[in-house]
XYZ file of C-alpha atoms in Angstrom:
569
model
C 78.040 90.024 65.979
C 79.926 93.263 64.953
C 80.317 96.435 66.884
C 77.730 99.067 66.478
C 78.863 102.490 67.628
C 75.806 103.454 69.630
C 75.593 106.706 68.205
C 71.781 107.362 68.896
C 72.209 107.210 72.855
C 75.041 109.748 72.434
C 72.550 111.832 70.650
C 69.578 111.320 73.092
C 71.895 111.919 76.021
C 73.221 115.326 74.670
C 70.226 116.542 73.374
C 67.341 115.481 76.271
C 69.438 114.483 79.599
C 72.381 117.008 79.594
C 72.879 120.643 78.609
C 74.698 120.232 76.084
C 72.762 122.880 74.454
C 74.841 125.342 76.620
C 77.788 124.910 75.233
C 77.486 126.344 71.554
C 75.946 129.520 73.395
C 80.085 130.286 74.609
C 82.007 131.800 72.279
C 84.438 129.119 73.346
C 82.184 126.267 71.452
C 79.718 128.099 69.319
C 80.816 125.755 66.771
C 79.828 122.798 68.660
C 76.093 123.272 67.070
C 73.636 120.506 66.791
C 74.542 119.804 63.131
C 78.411 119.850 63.803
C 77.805 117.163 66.788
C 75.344 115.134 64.580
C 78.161 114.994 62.093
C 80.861 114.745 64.518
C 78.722 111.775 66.071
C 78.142 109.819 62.987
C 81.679 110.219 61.500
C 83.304 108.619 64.660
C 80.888 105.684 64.649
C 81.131 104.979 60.727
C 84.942 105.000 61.230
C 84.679 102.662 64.530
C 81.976 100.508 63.075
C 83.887 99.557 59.446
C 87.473 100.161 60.438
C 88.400 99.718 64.297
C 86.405 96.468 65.319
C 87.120 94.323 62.818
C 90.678 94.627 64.284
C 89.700 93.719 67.611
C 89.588 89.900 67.795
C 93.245 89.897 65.472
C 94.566 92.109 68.043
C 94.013 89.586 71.015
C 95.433 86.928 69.042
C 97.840 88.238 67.187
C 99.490 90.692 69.671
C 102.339 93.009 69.469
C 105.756 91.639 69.472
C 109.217 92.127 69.837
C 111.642 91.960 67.099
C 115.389 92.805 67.479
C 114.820 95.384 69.040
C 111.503 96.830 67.117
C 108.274 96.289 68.519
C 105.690 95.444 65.764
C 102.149 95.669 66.082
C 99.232 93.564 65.603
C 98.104 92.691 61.680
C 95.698 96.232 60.473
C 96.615 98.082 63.364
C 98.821 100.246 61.309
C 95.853 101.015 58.720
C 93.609 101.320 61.718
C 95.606 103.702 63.185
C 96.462 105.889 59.911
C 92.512 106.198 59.169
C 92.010 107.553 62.809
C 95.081 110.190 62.187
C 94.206 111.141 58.646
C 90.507 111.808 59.756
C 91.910 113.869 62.193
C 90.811 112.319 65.281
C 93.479 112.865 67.580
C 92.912 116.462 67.661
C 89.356 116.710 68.247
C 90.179 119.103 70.871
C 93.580 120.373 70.159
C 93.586 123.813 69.956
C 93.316 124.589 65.854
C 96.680 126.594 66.268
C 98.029 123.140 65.988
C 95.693 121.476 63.438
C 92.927 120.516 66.610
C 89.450 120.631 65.743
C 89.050 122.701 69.341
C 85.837 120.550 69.381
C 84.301 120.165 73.317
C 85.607 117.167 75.739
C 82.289 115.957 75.706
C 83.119 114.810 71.743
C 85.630 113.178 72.798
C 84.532 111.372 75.704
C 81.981 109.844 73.235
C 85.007 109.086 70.734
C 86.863 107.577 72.887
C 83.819 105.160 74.402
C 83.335 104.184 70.814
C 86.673 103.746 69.946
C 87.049 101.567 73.114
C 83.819 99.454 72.247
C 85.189 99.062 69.132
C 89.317 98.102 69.823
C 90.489 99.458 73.314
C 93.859 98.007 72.608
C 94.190 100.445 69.658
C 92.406 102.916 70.810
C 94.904 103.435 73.757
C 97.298 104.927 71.456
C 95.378 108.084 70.635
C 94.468 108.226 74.135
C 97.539 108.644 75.676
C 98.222 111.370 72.252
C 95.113 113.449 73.486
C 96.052 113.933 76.896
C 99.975 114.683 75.792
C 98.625 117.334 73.566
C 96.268 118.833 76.683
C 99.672 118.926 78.879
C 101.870 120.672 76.034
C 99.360 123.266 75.567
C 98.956 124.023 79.211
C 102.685 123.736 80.524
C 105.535 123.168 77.871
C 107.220 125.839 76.450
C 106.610 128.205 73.048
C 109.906 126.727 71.134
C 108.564 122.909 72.572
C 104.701 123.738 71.304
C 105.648 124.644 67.982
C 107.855 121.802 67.542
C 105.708 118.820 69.212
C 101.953 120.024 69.377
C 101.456 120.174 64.814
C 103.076 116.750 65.209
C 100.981 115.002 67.830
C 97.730 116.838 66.766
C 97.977 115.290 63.219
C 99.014 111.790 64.609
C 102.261 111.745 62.253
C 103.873 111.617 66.066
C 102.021 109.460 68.972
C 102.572 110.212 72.989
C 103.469 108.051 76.251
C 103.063 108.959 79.811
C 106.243 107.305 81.643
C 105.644 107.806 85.338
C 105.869 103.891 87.148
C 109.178 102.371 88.101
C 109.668 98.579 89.610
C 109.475 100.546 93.563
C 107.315 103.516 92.570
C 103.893 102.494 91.583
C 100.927 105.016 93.413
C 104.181 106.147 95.112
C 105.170 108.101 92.353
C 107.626 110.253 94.649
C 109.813 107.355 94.790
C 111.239 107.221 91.679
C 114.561 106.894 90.698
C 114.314 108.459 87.359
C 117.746 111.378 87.349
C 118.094 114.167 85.035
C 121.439 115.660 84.202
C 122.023 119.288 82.824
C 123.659 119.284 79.460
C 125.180 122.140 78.578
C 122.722 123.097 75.533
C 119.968 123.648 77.778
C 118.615 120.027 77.166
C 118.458 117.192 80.228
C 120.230 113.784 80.292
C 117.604 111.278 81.216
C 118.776 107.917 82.499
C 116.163 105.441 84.387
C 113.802 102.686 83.705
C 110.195 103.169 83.615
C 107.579 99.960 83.256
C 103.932 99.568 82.205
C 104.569 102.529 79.159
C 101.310 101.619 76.930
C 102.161 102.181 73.438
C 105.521 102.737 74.534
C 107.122 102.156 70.871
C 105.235 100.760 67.806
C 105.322 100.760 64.114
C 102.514 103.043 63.704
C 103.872 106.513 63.258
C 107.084 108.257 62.527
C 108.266 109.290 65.763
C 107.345 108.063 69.730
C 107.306 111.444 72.174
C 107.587 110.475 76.246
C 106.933 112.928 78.648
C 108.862 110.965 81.146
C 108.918 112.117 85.036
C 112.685 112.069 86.661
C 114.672 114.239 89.605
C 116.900 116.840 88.963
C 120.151 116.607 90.784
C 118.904 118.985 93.086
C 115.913 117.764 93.364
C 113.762 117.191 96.784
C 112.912 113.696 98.042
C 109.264 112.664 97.355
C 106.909 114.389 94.733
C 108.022 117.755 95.182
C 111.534 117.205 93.604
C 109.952 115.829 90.919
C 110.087 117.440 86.933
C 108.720 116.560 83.470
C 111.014 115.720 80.668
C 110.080 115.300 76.761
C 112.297 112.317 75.510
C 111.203 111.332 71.496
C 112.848 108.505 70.644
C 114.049 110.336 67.159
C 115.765 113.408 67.831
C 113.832 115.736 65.689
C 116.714 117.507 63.076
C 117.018 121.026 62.199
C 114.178 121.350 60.023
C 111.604 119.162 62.373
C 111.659 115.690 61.009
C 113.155 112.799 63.266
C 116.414 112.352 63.071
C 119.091 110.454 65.115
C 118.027 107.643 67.719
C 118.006 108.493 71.129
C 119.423 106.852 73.827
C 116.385 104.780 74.998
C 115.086 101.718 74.023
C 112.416 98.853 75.186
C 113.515 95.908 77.321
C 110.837 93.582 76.758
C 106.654 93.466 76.425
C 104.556 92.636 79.126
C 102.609 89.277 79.134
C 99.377 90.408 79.589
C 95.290 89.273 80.642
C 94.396 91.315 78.176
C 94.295 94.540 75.964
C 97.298 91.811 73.851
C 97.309 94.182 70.807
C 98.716 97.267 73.015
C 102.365 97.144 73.277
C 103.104 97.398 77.228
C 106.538 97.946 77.211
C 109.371 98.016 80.137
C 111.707 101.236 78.970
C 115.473 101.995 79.672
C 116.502 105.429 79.457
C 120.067 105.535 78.985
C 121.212 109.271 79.142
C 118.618 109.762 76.765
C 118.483 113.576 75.201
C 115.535 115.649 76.890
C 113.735 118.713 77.354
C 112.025 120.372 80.451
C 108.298 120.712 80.269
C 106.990 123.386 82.758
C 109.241 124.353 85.899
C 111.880 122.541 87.538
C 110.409 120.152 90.370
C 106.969 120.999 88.545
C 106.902 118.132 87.252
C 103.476 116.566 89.166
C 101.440 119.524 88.443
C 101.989 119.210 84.578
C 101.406 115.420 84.438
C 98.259 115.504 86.493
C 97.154 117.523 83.511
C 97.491 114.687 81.294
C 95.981 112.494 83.992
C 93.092 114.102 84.757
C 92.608 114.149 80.779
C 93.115 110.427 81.071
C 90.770 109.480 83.705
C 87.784 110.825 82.240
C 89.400 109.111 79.099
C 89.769 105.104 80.797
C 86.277 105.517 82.330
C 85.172 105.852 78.606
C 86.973 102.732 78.064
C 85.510 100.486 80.637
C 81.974 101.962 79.139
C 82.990 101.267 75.441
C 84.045 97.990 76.583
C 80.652 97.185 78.460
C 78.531 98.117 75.441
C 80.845 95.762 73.061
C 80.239 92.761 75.857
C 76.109 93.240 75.863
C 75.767 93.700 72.464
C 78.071 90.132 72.081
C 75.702 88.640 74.685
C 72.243 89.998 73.528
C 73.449 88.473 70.268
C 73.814 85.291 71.742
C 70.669 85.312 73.868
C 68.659 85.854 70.738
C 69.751 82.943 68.991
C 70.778 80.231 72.007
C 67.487 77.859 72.686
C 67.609 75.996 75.470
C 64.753 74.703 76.868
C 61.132 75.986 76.997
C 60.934 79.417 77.885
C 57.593 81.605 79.692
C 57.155 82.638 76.256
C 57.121 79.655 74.116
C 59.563 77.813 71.661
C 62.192 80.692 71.993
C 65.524 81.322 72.853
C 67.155 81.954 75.910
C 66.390 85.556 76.001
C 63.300 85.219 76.908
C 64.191 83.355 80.313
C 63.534 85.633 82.663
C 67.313 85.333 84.129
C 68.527 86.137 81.360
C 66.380 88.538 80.252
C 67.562 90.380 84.153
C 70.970 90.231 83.252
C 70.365 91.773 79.837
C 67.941 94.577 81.202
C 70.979 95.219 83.804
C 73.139 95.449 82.022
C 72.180 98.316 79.789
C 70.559 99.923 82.541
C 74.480 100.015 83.989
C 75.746 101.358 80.328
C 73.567 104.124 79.920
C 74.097 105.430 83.555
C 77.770 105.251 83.333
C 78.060 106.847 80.460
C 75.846 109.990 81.234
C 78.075 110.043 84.361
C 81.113 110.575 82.103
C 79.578 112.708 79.473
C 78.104 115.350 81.990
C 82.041 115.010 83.497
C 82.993 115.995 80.228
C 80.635 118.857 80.121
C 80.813 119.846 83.292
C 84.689 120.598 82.202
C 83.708 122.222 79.151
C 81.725 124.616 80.573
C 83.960 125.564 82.900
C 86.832 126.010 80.659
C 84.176 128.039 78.013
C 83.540 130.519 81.027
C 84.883 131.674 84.516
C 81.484 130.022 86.623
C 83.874 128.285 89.713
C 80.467 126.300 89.985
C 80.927 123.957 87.073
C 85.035 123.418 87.867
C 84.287 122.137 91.507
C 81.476 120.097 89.610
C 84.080 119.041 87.027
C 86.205 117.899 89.739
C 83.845 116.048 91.882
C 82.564 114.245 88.938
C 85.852 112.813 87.754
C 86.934 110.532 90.322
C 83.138 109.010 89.639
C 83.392 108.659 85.872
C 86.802 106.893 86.322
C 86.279 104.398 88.595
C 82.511 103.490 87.993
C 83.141 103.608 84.272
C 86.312 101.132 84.620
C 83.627 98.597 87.617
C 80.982 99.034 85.000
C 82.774 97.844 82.280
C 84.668 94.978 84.102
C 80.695 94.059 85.823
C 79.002 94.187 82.920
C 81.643 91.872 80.502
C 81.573 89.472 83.338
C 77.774 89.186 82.761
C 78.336 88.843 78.918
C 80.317 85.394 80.113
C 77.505 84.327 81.861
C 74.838 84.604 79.327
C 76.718 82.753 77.184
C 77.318 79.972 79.773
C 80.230 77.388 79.294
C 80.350 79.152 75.557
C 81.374 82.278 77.694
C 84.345 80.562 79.124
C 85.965 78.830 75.954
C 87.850 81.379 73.930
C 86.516 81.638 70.531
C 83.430 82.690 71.338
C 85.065 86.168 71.790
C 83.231 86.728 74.936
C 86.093 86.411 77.490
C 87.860 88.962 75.443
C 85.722 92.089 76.995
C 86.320 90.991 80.601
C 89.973 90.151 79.902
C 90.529 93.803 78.274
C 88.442 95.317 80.783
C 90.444 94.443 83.912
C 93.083 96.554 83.271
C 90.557 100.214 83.274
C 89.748 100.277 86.990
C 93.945 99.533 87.951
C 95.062 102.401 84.810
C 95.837 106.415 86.289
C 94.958 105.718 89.766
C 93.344 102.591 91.289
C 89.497 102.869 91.643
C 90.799 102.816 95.461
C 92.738 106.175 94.773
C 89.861 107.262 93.079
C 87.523 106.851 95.872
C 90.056 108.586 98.389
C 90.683 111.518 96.173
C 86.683 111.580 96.291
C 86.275 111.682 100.250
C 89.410 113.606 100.301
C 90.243 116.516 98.209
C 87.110 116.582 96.625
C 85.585 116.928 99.995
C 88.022 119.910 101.050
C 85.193 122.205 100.515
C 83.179 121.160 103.368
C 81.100 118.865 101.269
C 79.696 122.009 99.115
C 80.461 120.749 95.390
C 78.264 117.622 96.681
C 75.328 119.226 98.581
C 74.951 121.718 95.300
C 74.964 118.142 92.866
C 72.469 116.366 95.356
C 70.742 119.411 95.327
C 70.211 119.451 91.198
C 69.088 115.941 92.026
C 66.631 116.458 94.385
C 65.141 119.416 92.719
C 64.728 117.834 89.522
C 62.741 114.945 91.122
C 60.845 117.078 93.070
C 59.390 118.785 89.786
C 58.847 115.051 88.341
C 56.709 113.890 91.068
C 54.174 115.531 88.964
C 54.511 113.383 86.066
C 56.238 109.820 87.606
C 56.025 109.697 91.119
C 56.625 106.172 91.572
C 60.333 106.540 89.818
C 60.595 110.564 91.256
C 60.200 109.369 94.631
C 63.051 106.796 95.335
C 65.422 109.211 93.908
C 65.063 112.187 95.892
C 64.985 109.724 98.860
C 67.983 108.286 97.790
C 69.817 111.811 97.107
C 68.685 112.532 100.608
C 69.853 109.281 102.448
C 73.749 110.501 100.418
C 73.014 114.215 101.471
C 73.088 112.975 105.116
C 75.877 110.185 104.577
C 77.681 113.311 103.201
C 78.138 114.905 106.265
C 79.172 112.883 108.616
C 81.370 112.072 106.278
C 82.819 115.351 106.203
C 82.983 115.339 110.058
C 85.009 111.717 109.919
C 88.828 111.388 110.688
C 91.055 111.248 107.611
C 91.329 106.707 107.446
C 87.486 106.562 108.644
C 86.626 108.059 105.107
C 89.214 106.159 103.452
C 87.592 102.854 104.934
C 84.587 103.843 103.428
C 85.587 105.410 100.263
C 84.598 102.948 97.692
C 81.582 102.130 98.981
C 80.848 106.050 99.222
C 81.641 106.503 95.662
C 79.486 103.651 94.545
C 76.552 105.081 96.453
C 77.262 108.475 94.554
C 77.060 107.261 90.861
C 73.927 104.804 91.881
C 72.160 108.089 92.973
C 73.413 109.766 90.034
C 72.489 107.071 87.453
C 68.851 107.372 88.929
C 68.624 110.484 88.513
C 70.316 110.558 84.635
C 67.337 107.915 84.298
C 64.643 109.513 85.813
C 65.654 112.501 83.243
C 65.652 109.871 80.548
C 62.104 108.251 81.574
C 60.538 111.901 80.894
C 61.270 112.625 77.305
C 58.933 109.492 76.957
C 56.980 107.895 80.556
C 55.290 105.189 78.300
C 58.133 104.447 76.093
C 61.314 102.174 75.995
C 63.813 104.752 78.032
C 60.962 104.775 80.825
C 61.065 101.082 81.344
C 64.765 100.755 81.256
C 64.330 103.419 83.803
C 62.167 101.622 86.209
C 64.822 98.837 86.077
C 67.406 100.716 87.330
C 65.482 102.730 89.972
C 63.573 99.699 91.216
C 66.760 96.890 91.170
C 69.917 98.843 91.109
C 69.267 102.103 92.706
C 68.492 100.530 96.280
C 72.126 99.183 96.586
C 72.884 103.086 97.745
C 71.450 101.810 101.331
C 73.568 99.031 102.040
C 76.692 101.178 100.296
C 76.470 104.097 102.502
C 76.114 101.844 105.663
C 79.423 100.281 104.736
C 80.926 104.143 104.195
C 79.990 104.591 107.301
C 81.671 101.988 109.094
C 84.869 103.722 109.697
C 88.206 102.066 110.289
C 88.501 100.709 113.728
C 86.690 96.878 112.657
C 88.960 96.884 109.552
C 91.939 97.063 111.849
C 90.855 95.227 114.750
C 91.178 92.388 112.165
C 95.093 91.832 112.305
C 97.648 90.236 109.881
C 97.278 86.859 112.572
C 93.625 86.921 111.921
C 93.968 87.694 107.987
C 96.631 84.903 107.831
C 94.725 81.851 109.972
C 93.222 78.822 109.057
């Protein structure tokens, strides 16, 4: 079955479950009207829809290679990725100093699901462009912008993010990465960097790495740590790449999945760069391409989970097997399968109003100076990132099922989802670091950010009691049971939280997807929305109970399990 972009939940979700609405009243995004997002909307899915999938399944098995050198990338992928450049896509939000569009993150987040749903291993490339582009603007400097931002924004240039190395991988701080002073002002980089997604390719003129290394001077850990722009053309006098630099790629990862992205391992070998932002400042200006990117990969997971159930409700509706409740039909209408299906869209549309209200909650708080929606922004991002990334990996899994021994044999296309999926909840932070940063810094407020959410929550089903009681009712509990879980969380010792992180975070979005649901169910109580919403209020939303005992648990029993115990027969 192809990929349908699914364009008319985006529009639902913005226009009756989010306020959206807000956000052409700033003068920041007063041209983010309903007719510009309609068109915005319907312009990403037509290009994802005719252009980007039917590259998918070539991608996985014809993937990117190495040749003397030269990486070359999978058959289409270079048309795929000069229709997304020429239409502009990669500055949706770039400022339109550069050539952006300026359009809201909330766009995006919905351009990058699709794009996902429709090839995630192409789509990775603008992905890591975008979130380049958001760290130029906010850190590098005026000579740097000019020279790299028109570049990147129209997609004649791509970006990389090079932070891991063999011995740093979450421990970025050890890195071995050194930068040399040259005497023109520029930086000798010299290291070797792995996992670099889209770290060359035959897609674009030039390849631009912001690439993280120590100054001679530099501190042990993070805090010696700066941010170097490395292209792999040094651009000549009047812009235009010239010379090679002095890096190149070692070899391509063998990879589960994602086959069509070229992984690569990089040597830099006193390669030419520049300083973006301030010496040993080199953490604060890549978490601003990180944070861009997390809200980014949990639209991947989702983009990947919508591909996997539309593949499997495809199946179901044309697999017979045996006499079903209903009649001579097919194996949708068992009611197992007919579960798994109703699940697993319940799980789509909840993830992805998790991420787009992350998205807006950003927006608003970049169109105005409210601290509210920043600590909101915040709080919410950890959430989108690593339930997006489960969601997706959960729900392709269940596409494999539904297709049964079909699921597991390759040309079926189903394994494909699952295979490309695994890599979203291990990409810019583990959904482990995720979960810590959620219990952690995002709880350095005392729990407030939270309380005022669960608050929204319970306030909203307290009005819809009215209307649905029997759906209003289990969330406002539910919001309740976290409001409490919430602070003796707070009151917990640093490792006691981190035991119970995960599970915390879990508990959070299930609370949240009720109550994006619950929103949903209103527009319409008798129609389809409302009995997707009873699904997920009535089978999914109860796992909060047995989540928030296990975030609860602390750290002692996890411990008084030792290696000797983890290791015995």
């Amino acid at each position: 079955m192809p990929y349908i972009s699914p364009v008319a939940d985006f529009r639902f979700l913005l226009d009756h479950v989010l306020d959206y609405g807000e956000l052409a009243k700033t003068e920041t995004f007063a041209e983010a009207d309903a007719d510009v997002t309609e068109a915005i909307l319907t312009e990403i899915g037509r290009l994802c829809d005719g252009v980007l999938a039917p590259l998918n399944r070539g991608g996985d098995l014809t993937p990117a290679k190495l040749e003397n050198g030269v990486v070359r990338t999978s058959p289409g992928f270079k048309d795929g990725y000069k229709a997304i450049a020429e239409g502009g896509w990669l500055g949706i939000g770039a400022s339109p100093e550069n050539g952006g569009m300026g359009l809201p993150l909330t766009l995006n987040t919905a351009m990058n699901e699709m794009m996902s749903g429709a090839c995630l291993a192409l789509q990775l490339c603008p992905l890591l462009s975008q979130g380049q582009i958001e760290a130029l603007e906010h850190h590098a400097s005026d000579e740097i912008k000019a020279l790299y931002l028109p570049k990147l924004t129209s997609g004649q240039w791509t970006g990389t993010m090079n932070l891991t190395e063999p011995q740093a991988g979450t421990d970025v701080g050890a890195l071995s990465s050194k930068a040399e002073p040259l005497d023109d002002g520029s930086f000798a980089v010299t290291g070797q960097k792995i996992f670099i997604t889209w770290g060359d390719h035959d897609v674009a003129e030039n390849v631009c790495h912001l690439v993280l290394a120590r100054l001679p001077d530099g501190a042990p850990g993070t805090r010696g740590i700066s941010l170097f722009m490395v292209p792999k053309f040094l651009p000549d006098a009047e812009g235009n790449p010239g010379e090679r630099n002095d890096l190149r790629v070692v070899s391509l990862e063998h990879k589960l999945g994602i086959h069509g992205s070229p992984t690569c391992v990089m040597s830099f070998e006193g390669a030419k760069g520049w300083m973006v932002g301030k010496p040993n400042g080199g953490m604060a200006a890549m978490f601003t391409m990180m944070n861009n990117a997390r809200l980014g990969v949990g639209a991947q997971g989702i983009g990947v989970a919508e591909a996997a159930y539309q593949h499997a409700l495809a199946y179901a509706k044309e697999r017979k097997q045996g006499q079903t409740p209903l009649g001579e039909g097919t194996i949708v209408d068992h009611a197992d399968v007919r579960r798994m299906l109703a699940m697993m869209k319940a799980e789509i549309f909840a993830a992805r109003a998790i991420a787009l209200d992350c998205g807006l909650s950003m927006d608003l708080a970049r169109a105005g100076s409210d601290a509210h929606y920043k600590a909101r922004a915040a709080l919410l991002t950890p959430i989108a990132k690593a339930h997006g990334t489960d969601i997706g990996c959960e729900v392709s899994s269940v596409g494999v099922q539904i297709h049964g021994g079909m699921g597991f044999i390759e040309e079926t296309g189903a394994a494909q989802y699952f295979r490309d999926a695994r890599i979203t909840p291990i990409y810019e932070g583990t959904n482990g670091i995720q979960a810590m940063d959620l219990v952690g810094r995002k709880m350095m407020d005392g729990g407030d950010a939270a309380y005022r959410l669960l608050q929204e929550i319970e306030d909203f089903a307290e009005a819809a009691r009215a209307k649905l009681p029997d759906l209003a009712e289990p969330v406002w509990d539910a919001a309740e049971t976290l409001r409490e879980a919430t602070e003796l969380l707070v009151a917990q010792e640093p490792n006691d939280r981190n035991a119970g992180a995960v599970a915390y975070l879990r508990a959070f979005a299930r609370i949240l997807g009720g109550h994006y649901h619950l929103k949903a169910a209103l527009v319409d109580p008798q129609g389809p929305r409302a009995r997707l919403a009873r699904v997920f209020i009535d089978r999914i939303l109860p796992e909060h109970q047995s989540l928030l005992v296990q975030a609860r648990a602390g750290a002692a029993q996890l411990y008084a399990l030792s290696i000797d115990d983890l290791e015995s027969a």
